[in-house]
Structure formats: structure tokens, C-alpha cells
XYZ file of C-alpha atoms in Angstrom:
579
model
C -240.439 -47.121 41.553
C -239.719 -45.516 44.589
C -242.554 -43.383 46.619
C -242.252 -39.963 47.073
C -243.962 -39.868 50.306
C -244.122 -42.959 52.404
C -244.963 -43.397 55.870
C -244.531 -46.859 57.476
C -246.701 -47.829 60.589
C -247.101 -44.324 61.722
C -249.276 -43.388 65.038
C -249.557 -40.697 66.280
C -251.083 -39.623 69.690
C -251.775 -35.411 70.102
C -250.061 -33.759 73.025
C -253.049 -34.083 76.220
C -255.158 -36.990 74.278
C -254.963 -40.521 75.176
C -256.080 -41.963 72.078
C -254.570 -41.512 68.871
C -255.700 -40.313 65.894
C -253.472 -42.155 63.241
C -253.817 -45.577 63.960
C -250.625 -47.860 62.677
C -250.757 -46.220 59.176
C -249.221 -47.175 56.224
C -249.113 -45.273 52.557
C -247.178 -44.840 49.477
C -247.811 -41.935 47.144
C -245.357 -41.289 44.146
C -243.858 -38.568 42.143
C -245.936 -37.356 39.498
C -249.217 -38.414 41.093
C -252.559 -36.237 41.725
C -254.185 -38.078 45.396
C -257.147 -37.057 46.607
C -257.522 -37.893 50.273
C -261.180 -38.246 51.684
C -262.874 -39.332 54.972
C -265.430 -38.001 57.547
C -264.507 -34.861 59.630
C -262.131 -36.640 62.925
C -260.995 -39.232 60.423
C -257.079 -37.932 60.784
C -256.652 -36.440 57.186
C -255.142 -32.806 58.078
C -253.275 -34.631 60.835
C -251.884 -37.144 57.835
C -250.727 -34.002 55.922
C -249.215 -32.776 58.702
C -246.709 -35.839 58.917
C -245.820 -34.788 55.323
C -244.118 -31.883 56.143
C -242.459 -32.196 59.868
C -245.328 -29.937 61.075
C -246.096 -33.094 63.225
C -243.947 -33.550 65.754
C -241.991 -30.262 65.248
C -244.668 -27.579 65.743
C -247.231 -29.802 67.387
C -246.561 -31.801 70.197
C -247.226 -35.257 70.712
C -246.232 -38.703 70.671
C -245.314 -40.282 66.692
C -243.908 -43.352 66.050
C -243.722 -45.513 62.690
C -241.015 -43.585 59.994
C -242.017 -41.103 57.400
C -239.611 -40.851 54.255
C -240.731 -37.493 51.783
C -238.303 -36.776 49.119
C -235.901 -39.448 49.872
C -236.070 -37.358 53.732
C -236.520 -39.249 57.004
C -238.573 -36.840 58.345
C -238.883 -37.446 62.623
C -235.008 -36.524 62.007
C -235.115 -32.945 60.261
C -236.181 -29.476 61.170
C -239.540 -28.280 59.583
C -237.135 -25.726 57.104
C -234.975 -28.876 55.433
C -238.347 -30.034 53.724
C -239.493 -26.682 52.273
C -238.141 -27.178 48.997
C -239.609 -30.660 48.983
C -243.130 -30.128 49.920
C -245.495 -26.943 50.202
C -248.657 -26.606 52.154
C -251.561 -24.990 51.971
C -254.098 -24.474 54.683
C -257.740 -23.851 54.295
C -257.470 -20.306 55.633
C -255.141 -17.849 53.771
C -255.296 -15.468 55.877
C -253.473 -17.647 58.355
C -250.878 -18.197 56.250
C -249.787 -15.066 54.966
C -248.059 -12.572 56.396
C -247.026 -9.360 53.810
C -248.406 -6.366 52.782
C -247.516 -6.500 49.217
C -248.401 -9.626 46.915
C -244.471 -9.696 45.462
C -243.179 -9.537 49.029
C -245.280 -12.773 50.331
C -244.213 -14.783 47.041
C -239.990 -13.522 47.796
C -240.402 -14.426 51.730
C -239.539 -17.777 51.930
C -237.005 -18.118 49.607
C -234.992 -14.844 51.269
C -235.445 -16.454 54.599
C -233.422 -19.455 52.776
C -230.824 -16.805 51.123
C -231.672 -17.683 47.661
C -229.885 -15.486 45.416
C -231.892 -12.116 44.261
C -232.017 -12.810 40.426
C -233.471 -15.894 41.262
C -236.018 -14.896 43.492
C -237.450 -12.296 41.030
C -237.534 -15.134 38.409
C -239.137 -16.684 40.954
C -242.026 -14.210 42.161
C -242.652 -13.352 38.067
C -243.176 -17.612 37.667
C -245.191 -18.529 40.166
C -247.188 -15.612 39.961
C -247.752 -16.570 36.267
C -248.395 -19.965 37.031
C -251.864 -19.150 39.540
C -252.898 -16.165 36.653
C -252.004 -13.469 39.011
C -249.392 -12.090 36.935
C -249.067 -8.046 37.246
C -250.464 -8.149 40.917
C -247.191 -7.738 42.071
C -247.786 -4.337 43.942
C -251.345 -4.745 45.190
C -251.842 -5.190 49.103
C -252.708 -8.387 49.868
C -255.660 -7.702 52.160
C -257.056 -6.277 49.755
C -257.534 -9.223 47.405
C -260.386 -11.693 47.106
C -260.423 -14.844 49.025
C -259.751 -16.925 45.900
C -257.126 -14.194 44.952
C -255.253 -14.616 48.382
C -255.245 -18.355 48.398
C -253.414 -18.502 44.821
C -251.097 -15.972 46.654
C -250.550 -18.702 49.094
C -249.743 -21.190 46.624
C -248.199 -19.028 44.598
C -245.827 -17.962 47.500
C -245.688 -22.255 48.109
C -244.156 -22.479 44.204
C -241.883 -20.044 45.149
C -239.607 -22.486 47.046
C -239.901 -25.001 43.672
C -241.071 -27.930 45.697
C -241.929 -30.815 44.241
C -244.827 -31.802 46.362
C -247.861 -29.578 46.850
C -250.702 -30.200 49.586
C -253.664 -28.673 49.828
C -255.773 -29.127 53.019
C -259.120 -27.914 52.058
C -257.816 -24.903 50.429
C -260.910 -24.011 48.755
C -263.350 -24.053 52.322
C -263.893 -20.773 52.405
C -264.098 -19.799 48.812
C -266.964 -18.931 46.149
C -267.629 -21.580 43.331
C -266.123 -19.975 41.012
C -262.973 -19.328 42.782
C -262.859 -22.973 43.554
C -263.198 -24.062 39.989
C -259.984 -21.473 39.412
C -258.308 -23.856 41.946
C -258.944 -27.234 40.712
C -258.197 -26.144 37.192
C -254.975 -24.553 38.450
C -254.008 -27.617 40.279
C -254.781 -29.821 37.148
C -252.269 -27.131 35.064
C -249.670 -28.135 37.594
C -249.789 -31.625 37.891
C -250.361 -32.377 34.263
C -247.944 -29.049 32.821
C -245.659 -28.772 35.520
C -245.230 -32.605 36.737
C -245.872 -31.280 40.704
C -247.408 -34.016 42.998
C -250.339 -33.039 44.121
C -251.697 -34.104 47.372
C -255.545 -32.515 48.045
C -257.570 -33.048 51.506
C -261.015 -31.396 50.371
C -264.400 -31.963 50.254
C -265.667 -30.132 47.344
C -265.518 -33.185 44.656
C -267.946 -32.944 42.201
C -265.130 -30.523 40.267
C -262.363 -32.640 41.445
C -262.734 -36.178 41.789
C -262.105 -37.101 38.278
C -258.636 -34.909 37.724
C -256.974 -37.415 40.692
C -255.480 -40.816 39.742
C -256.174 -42.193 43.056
C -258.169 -41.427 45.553
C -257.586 -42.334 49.566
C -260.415 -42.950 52.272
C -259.715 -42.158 55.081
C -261.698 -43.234 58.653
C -261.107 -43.495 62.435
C -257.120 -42.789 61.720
C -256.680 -45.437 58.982
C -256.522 -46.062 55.034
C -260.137 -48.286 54.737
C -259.694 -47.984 50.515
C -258.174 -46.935 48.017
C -258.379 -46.980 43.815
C -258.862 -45.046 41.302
C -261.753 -42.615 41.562
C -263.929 -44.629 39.044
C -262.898 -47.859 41.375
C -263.859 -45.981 44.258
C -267.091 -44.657 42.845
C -268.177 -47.867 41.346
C -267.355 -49.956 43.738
C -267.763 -48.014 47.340
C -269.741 -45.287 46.783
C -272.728 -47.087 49.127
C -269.932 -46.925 51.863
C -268.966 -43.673 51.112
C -272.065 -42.375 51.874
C -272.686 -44.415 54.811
C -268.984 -42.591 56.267
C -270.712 -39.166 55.483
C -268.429 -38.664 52.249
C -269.149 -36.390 49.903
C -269.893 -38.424 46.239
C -270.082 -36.253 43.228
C -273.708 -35.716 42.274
C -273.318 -37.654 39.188
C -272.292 -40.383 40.577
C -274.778 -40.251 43.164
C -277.771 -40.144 40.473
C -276.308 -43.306 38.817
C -276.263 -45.534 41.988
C -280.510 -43.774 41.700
C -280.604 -45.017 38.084
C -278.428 -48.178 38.889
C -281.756 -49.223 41.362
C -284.347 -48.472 38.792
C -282.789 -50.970 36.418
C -280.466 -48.906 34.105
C -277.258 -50.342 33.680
C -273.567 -48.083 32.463
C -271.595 -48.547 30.343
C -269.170 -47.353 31.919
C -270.372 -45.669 35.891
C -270.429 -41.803 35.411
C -268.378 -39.334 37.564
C -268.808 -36.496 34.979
C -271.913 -34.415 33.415
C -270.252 -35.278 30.164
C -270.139 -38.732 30.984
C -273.499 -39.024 32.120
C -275.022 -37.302 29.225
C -272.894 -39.620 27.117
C -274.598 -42.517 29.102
C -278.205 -41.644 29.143
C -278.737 -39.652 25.707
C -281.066 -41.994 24.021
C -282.233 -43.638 27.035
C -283.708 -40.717 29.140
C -285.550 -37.637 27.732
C -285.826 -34.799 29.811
C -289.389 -33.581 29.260
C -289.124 -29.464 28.761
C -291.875 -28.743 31.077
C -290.812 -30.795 34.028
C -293.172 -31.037 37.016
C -292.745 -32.923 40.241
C -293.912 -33.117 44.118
C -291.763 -30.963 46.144
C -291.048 -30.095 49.629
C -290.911 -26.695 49.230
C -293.811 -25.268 51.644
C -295.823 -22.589 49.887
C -295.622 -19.321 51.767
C -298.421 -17.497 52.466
C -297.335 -15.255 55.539
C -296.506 -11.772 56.263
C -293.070 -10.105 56.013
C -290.258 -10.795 58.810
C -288.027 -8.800 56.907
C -288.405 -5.810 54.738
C -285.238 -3.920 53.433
C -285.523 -0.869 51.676
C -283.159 0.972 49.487
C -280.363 0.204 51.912
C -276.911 1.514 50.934
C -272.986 1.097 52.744
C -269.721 2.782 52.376
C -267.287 1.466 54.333
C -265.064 3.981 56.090
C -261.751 3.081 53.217
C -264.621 4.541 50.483
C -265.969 0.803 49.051
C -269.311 0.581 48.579
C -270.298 -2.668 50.001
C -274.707 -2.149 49.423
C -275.891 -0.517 46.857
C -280.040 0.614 47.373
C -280.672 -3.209 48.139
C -284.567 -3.899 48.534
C -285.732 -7.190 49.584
C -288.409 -8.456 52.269
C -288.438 -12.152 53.889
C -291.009 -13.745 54.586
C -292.017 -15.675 57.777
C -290.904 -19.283 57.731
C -288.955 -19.168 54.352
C -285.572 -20.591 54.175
C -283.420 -18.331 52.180
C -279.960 -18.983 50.333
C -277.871 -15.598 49.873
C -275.276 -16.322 47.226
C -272.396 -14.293 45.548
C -268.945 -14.044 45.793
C -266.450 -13.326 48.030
C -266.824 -9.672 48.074
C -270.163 -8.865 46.790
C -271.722 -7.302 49.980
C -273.581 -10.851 51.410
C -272.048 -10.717 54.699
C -272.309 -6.911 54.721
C -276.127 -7.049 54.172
C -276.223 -9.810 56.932
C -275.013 -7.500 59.525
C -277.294 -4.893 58.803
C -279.872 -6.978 59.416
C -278.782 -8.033 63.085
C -277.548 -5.179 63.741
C -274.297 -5.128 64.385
C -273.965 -2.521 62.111
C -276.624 -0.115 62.563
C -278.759 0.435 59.037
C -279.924 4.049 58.683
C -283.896 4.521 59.741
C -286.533 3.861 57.349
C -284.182 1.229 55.630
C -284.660 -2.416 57.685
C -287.695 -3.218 59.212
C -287.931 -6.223 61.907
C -291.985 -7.245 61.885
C -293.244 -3.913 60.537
C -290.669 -1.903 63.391
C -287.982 0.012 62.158
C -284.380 -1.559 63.658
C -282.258 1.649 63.570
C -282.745 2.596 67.179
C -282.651 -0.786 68.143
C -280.066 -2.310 70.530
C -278.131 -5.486 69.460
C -279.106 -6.984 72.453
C -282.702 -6.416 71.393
C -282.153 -7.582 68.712
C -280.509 -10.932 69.465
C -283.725 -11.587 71.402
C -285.465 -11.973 67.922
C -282.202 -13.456 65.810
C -279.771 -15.785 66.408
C -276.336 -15.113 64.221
C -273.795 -17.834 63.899
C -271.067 -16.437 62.404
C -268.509 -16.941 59.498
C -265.718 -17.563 61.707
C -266.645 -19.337 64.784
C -263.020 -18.457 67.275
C -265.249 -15.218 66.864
C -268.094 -15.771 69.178
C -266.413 -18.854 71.849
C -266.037 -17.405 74.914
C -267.091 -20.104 77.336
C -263.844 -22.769 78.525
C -265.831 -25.872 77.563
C -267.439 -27.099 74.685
C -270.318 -27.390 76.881
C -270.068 -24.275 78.605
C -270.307 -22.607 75.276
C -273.414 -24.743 74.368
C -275.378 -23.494 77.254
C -273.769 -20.024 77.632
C -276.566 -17.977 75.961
C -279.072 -19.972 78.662
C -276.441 -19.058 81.707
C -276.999 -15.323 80.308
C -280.855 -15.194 79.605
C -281.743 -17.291 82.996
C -278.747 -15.343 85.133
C -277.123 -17.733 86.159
C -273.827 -16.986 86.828
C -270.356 -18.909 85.880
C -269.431 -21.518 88.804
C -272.940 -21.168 89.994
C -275.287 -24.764 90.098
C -277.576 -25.484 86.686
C -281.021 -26.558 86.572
C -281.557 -30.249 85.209
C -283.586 -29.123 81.807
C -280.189 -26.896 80.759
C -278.387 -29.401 81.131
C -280.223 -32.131 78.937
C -280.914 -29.480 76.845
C -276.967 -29.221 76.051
C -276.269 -32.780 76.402
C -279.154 -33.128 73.467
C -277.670 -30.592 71.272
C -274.373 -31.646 71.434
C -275.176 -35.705 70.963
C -276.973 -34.044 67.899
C -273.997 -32.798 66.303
C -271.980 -35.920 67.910
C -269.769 -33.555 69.518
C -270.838 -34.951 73.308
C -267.719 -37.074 74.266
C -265.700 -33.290 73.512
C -267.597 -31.653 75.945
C -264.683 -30.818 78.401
C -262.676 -29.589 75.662
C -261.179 -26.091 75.427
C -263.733 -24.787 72.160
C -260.431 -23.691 70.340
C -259.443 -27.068 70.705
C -261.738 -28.433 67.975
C -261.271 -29.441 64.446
C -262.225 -26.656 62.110
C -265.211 -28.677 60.935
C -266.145 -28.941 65.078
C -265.543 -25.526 65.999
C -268.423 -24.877 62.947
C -271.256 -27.286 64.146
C -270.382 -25.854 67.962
C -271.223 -22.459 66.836
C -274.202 -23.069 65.270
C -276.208 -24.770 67.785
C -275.268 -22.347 70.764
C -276.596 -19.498 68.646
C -279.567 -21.490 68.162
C -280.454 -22.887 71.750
C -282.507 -19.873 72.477
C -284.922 -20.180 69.788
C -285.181 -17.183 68.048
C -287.702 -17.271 65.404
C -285.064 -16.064 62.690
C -281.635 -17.819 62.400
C -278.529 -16.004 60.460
C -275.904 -18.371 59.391
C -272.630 -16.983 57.620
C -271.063 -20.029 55.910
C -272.566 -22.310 58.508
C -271.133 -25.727 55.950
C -268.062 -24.831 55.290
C -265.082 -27.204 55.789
C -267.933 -29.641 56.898
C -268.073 -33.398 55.468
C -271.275 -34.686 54.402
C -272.994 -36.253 57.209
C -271.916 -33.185 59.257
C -273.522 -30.887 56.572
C -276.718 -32.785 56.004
C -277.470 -32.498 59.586
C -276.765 -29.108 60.311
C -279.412 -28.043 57.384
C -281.856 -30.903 58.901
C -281.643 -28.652 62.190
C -282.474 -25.644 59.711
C -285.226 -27.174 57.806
C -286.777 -28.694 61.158
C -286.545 -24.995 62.308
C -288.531 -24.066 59.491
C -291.016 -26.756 59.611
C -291.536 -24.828 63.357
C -292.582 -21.822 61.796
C -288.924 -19.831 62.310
C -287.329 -17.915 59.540
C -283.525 -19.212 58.065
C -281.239 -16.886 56.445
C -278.098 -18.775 55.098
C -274.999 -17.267 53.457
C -273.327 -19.899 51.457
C -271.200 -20.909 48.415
C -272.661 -25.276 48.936
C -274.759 -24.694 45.479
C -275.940 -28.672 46.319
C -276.986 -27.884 49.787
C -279.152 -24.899 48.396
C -280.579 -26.612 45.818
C -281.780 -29.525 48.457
C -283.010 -27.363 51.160
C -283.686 -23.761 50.367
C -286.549 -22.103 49.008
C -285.823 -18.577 47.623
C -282.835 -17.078 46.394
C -280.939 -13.823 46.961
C -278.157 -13.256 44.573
C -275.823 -10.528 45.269
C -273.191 -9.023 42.946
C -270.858 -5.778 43.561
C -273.257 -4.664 46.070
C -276.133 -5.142 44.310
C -278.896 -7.762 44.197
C -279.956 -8.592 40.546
C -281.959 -12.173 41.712
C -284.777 -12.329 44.079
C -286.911 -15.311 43.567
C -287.389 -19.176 43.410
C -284.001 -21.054 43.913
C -285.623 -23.691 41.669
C -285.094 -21.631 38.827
C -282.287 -19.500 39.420
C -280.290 -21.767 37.139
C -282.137 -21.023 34.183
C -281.262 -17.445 34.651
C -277.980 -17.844 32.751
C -276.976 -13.937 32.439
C -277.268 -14.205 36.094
C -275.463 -17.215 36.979
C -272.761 -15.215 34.344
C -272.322 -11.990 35.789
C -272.381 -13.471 39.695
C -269.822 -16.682 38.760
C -271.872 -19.243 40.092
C -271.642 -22.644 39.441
C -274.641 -24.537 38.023
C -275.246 -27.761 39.894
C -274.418 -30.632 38.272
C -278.397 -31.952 38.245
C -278.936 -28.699 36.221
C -276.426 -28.672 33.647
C -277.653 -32.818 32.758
C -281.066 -31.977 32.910
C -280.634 -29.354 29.704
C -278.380 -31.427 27.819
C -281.132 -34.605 27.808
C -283.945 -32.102 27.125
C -282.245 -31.101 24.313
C -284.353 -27.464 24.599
C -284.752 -24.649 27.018
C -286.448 -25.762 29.909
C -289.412 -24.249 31.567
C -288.547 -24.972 35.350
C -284.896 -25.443 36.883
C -284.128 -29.105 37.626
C -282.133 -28.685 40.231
C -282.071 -31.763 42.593
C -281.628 -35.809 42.224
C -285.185 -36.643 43.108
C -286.288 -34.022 40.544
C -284.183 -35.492 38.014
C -285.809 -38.631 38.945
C -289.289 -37.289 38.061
C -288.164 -35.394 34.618
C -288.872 -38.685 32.097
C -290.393 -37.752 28.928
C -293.421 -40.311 28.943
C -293.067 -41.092 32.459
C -296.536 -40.057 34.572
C -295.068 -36.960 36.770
C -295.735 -36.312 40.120
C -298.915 -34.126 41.415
């Protein structure tokens, strides 16, 4: 059979960089198949994609050599427009990628730009537009869709050229759970209704991993393993997690189970496979109780909102008489999606939009007459698209810029010795040292993310805002970012985290805030949010995987959320629990 894609000794070198970043790479993929390419953040896997589709060398410079051979195509000799009808991309932002007013006018635009004939571009836009479920949104304005809406306007406007070849390149980053899910099970319609190969760089997998017939690592540039996912999982999931992979959580718990003597079957990837597994051999008990690291808060109020309400100027009502209060050294997980107000209510409470008086209070004081300045004294804000706050040249510039400002110390002018460690520590932290004389924009989206958090953090406000601080971010990457936050809290300071990583929350958070159209209808324990099924419901969130096993072996409704691994671990009917 021949390969649909396949790249023979390929390395290439980026345009300014001495070493490269694919590293002699060879890899066959073939029509009809669903790949799944994984690795830590640096490991070369957007760059791979790139190669797919003349991107690399033909938008970015650099030195390539090896051959690469899509579609029968040698593709170092063509122009980026002979491979559209072979291969489609899409990009983790879709607001990068499209560039209409009107949905049916971003689905027509590439196939006008290659003359197709008008019939067949309206068959085309009515199609693909059926194909991602967004059929009848041919009039609405694009910017004025959800995120998941936009991005199956990018691939629906990717269909429209009838390639055979779809990639994805973490196409789901920035998107709510449920959107995601809409993704996967879209791309699963395609490959297995529509015969498309499907090509998918992400590292959301617990949804995911088990619709791919193969699955790629990927590290330092090169191909370490490959197999099926159950091959994979079975086999390499220890190194996996050594890499910083994500694993799905299933998976995970069985290498748990795997050490305390139980043996599969066959090694689950699935809840359903799982339950399958263990029913008969582990009993949930339905009152489940079990040490936890969750500090008991016995403070006073950081944070009190009160009956706080927002129009934007266009007439949507983004807060809807929100009350909440936060209290002093809680970590706190504000979920919803896309759309429901989250990063709306965020901003009120920095400040960068001004909340009326008598609505947010910052230690008992009213914050309307505040200053953001003032206010930044008392909050750091890392925000949901870091390009937004660089302004420093360097990577390390930008690290220590908020201790240039507070100490006045001017650009050019000599630093003391304990700024200096102090940004050579944080950055070794997020192992982002050996970039320091990089240009910030420079960084991989995953880099530019970890850079922004830590130089909103270096001044050490006692409450920390993060907007999506995960996303794009592998697991290693991840894991330490929320160590920073918990060791944070363990210091007494206050974290406020806007996020759609449902595992991450479940590890690390304490209390909940669950916004929907505006309004917030949870406030309370995120350990048992997920027994609140009308509200996991009406806000589309995803139950964790941990959650949705735990009810099936208790075989009843149970009286506290299980919500974690080393819950799970503690949940045995007949085992002694934890005190």
C-alpha cells in the first residue's frame, strides 16, 4: 500500500536557530487512517505538520532537507496552493485563521480563490457546513460565534476544498469541554463516514485516544514509538509520563491498580472498559471518605461580589446580579463555557473594567474608585492570551519587567544581583532558561503561556488571576504551573483560575464557581460539583473520567464526588478508609 504522507530523513533547522528541531525523521501515514501525534511541548509536532502542507519551507524560512511525498506530491517542489485540495489544516486558534464576516463567505473563500465553478461552491458551503452541524448558519457573522462554533467554521471552510487529508494542530486548546467533545466526535464522523485521513496534534486525550488507530510519540525532533493506542498505553504509558504526556485517566488508574496486584483482561483506555474490567472486583462504597489535601478554610473574605451586573456596549449581557465572596488562601476553579461571562467577571475583579460601587469589594474596600495600578499592587493577572501583555525584547526582560517597574530601574540601566537570580530561578522553573535571549513572540504557544504566568507572578501579590493559564500546555508543563499555584496557596495567597482542564481542577482546586449565560448557578465544593448533574447539564461540562467510574461501580447515588485517582484509590467497599 502506498502512504499518503511520507517523509524520508527530513531535518529541518528554523531560520536564526542552529539546532534543528526535526532530527533525520522518517514516517509513513496512509489513506484512510486516524494518527494521533503526541510528545512534550518543543518535541517538533506542529513543526511535523507543517512539512505536511508546504507551510515549511514556503512560509517559514529555514533550512529542510530529507523529501516529503503527500498525495503522491513531492512537496520541497510545489507552491503552498498545489496541496490545498490534498491536505487542510487547522490551527489551534480560529481566529487566526479566518478571515470573513459572514460564515458562508469563509466556507466559499478558498475554493473562489482556486476558480471553482459557482454551483459547485454552493454545493460546497451547504456540505461542509452540514458535515460540522452548522447547517443554516450561513448568514451569521462569524465573530459573533462561539469558540467551538468558529473552529468547525474553520474546518468546515478546510472541507470546502474536498481534501483528502485533514490536520488538526491542537484545534481544541482554547475550547470548553463540551465543544471539544463536538470535535472529536466530528472528527470520528469523518474518518469513519467520510473516509478523510485524519492527522490530530492535541493534548486533550482522554476523549480521543481510543478513536485513533495509531498513535505517534513524538520527542526531541524524532518518532521514539509508535502502535496502536492500546500498544502504546499498555506498553509505554510509564514513559509517557516520564516525557510529560498526557495518559487518559483511565489508563492512568490501571497502571494504580496494575501495582496493587489487579491484573486486565484486557488494559483499559475507556470508562466503559474499565467498568467492564473491575465490576465484580471493586465496589465503590456510596459514602466514600478519604484524606485529602484540601486545606480547610477558616479566614476572612478577599473577595466579596455583590449583585454585579454587565452590558456590553453591542447590548449582551455578559453578568447577570452575580454574588460570590473568596476567601483568603482558597484556590478557586471558574468554569463555563466559552461565552458565559467567566472572563468578563475576571476583569471586574482587577479592574480593568471598572465594576459599579457597592458591587466588588477588595478586603472589605470598595474597588470602584480604584486605579488599576492600585490594584495590580494587590493582584497579579496573567492573561488568556499572552502576545497581550509581552512587552519586554527578551524572554528575560519580560521575566523581570514588573521588578524593573516597581524598583525604577530603567531599560539599559545595570540590575541588582537578587533580580537577576530571581529571573534566572523562575525561568529554570518553567525550563524556559536556555530561551532567555529570545524575542517573547518567538516562543512556542505552550512557551509564550508558562512566560506569562510567572512574570505576572514575580511580584507576589497575595491574589493571582489566571485566564486559561494550561491551555495548549503538555503535561509536565501543566503539572508544574498548578504546583507554582498550589505552593502559592500553601503561602497564604489567594488563586483564581479560569479554565476548561476538568482533571487539573479536580487535582488542585478547592471550590467551584460555575458560570452559565451570565449567571452563576454553582458556588461550592469542587469535590462535589459532579454530583450536581442538572448543573453539569445546563453548563456542558464534562464529568471527569474518575467520576463517571466511580458511579457505575457503586452501583447507587453517591454521597460525595469522587473526583480524583487517589480518591478512587480509597473508595473500596470493605477496604478501611482513610481518616
Amino acid at each position: 500500500m502506498t502512504p499518503i504522507i511520507e517523509l524520508k530523513n527530513v531535518t529541518y533547522t528554523y531560520e536564526d536557530e542552529t539546532e534543528p528541531i526535526l532530527k533525520n525523521l522518517s514516517l509513513q501515514i496512509f489513506e484512510g487512517e486516524f494518527v494521533l501525534i503526541v510528545g512534550p511541548s518543543g518535541s517538533g509536532k506542529s513543526t511535523l505538520c507543517q512539512t505536511f502542507n508546504g507551510i515549511i519551507p514556503n512560509v517559514l524560512d529555514g533550512e529542510i532537507e530529507g523529501e516529503i511525498i503527500v498525495d503522491r506530491k513531492e512537496v520541497l517542489k510545489l507552491e503552498l496552493k498545489d496541496l490545498s485540495t490534498s491536505m487542510g489544516m487547522v490551527f489551534q486558534d480560529p481566529d487566526a485563521q479566518l478571515c470573513n464576516i459572514y460564515v458562508e463567505d469563509e466556507v466559499a473563500f478558498a475554493p473562489e480563490n482556486l476558480k471553482v465553478d459557482p454551483e459547485e461552491i454552493h454545493f460546497r458551503i451547504k456540505d461542509s457546513l452540514e458535515k460540522v452541524g452548522l447547517q443554516g448558519f450561513e448568514s451569521r457573522k462569524v465573530f459573533e460565534l462561539s469558540g467551538g462554533q468558529k473552529q468547525k467554521v474553520g474546518i468546515a471552510s478546510v472541507l470546502s476544498m474536498n481534501p483528502k487529508i485533514l490536520v488538526l494542530d491542537n484545534a481544541t486548546a482554547n475550547l470548553d469541554p463540551q465543544a471539544t467533545k463536538d470535535i472529536f466526535d466530528l472528527l470520528q464522523l469523518l474518518h469513519k463516514e467520510y473516509g478523510h485521513t485524519i492527522v490530530v496534534v492535541e493534548n486533550k486525550i482522554d476523549d480521543l485516544m481510543h478513536l485513533a488507530d495509531r498513535v505517534i510519540v513524538m520527542d526531541d525532533g524524532q518518532i521514539v514509538s509508535q502502535g496502536t493506542p492500546r500498544e502504546i498505553l499498555e506498553h509505554s504509558i510509564d514513559l509517557l509520563i516520564e516525557m510529560g504526556i498526557w495518559v487518559p485517566e483511565i489508563s492512568e488508574l490501571a497502571v494504580k491498580l496494575q501495582q496493587d496486584g489487579f491484573s486486565f483482561n484486557k488494559f483499559p483506555i475507556t470508562v466503559e472498559e474499565a467498568t467492564e474490567e473491575l465490576q465484580g472486583k471493586w465496589k465503590v462504597t456510596l459514602e466514600p471518605s478519604f484524606r485529602s489535601f484540601r486545606p480547610k478554610l477558616h479566614s476572612s473574605d478577599c473577595i466579596t461580589v455583590k449583585n454585579l451586573s454587565y452590558c456590553y456596549p453591542n447590548g449582551t449581557y455578559a453578568l447577570k446580579n452575580v454574588s460570590f465572596s473568596i476567601k483568603k488562601g482558597d484556590f478557586v476553579a471558574i468554569l463555563g463555557t466559552n461565552g458565559s461571562g467567566k472572563t468578563t467577571l475576571v476583569k471586574h475583579l482587577m479592574g480593568i473594567i471598572t465594576p459599579p460601587k457597592n458591587t466588588i469589594f477588595l478586603n472589605g474596600e470598595d474597588t470602584h474608585d480604584k486605579q488599576l495600578l492600585d490594584m495590580a499592587e494587590h493582584i497579579g493577572y496573567v492573561f488568556q492570551n499572552p502576545e497581550h501583555q509581552f512587552v519586554a525584547e527578551s524572554v528575560f526582560e519580560e521575566t523581570i519587567y514588573s521588578l524593573r517597574v516597581q524598583r525604577g530601574i530603567g531599560m539599559g540601566e545595570e540590575l541588582p544581583e537578587e533580580i537577576i537570580q530571581k529571573g534566572v530561578q523562575l525561568l529554570e522553573s518553567i525550563k524556559l532558561l536556555e530561551a532567555k535571549a529570545k524575542h517573547p513572540f518567538m516562543l512556542s504557544g505552550g512557551e509564550k503561556r508558562r512566560l506569562s504566568v510567572i512574570a505576572s507572578l514575580i511580584l507576589g501579590q497575595d491574589i493571582v488571576i489566571l485566564d486559561e493559564p494550561t491551555t495548549g500546555q503538555d503535561y509536565a508543563s501543566a503539572t508544574k504551573l498548578l504546583e507554582l499555584c498550589h505552593s502559592l496557596q500553601q503561602q497564604g495567597k489567594t488563586v483564581i483560575m479560569i479554565t476548561h482542564d476538568i482533571r487539573l481542577v479536580c487535582k488542585w482546586a478547592n471550590t467551584a464557581l460555575v458560570m452559565h449565560n451570565g449567571e452563576m448557578i454553582y458556588n461550592g465544593s469542587i469535590d462535589d460539583l459532579f454530583l450536581q448533574e442538572d448543573i453539569l447539564r445546563k453548563a456542558s461540562l464534562i464529568e471527569p473520567p474518575i467520576s463517571k467510574l466511580a458511579k457505575q461501580l457503586a452501583g447507587g447515588k453517591l454521597k460525595h464526588g469522587v473526583i480524583t485517582i487517589d480518591q478512587f484509590m480509597q473508595t473500596r467497599e470493605g477496604v478501611k478508609q482513610a481518616q
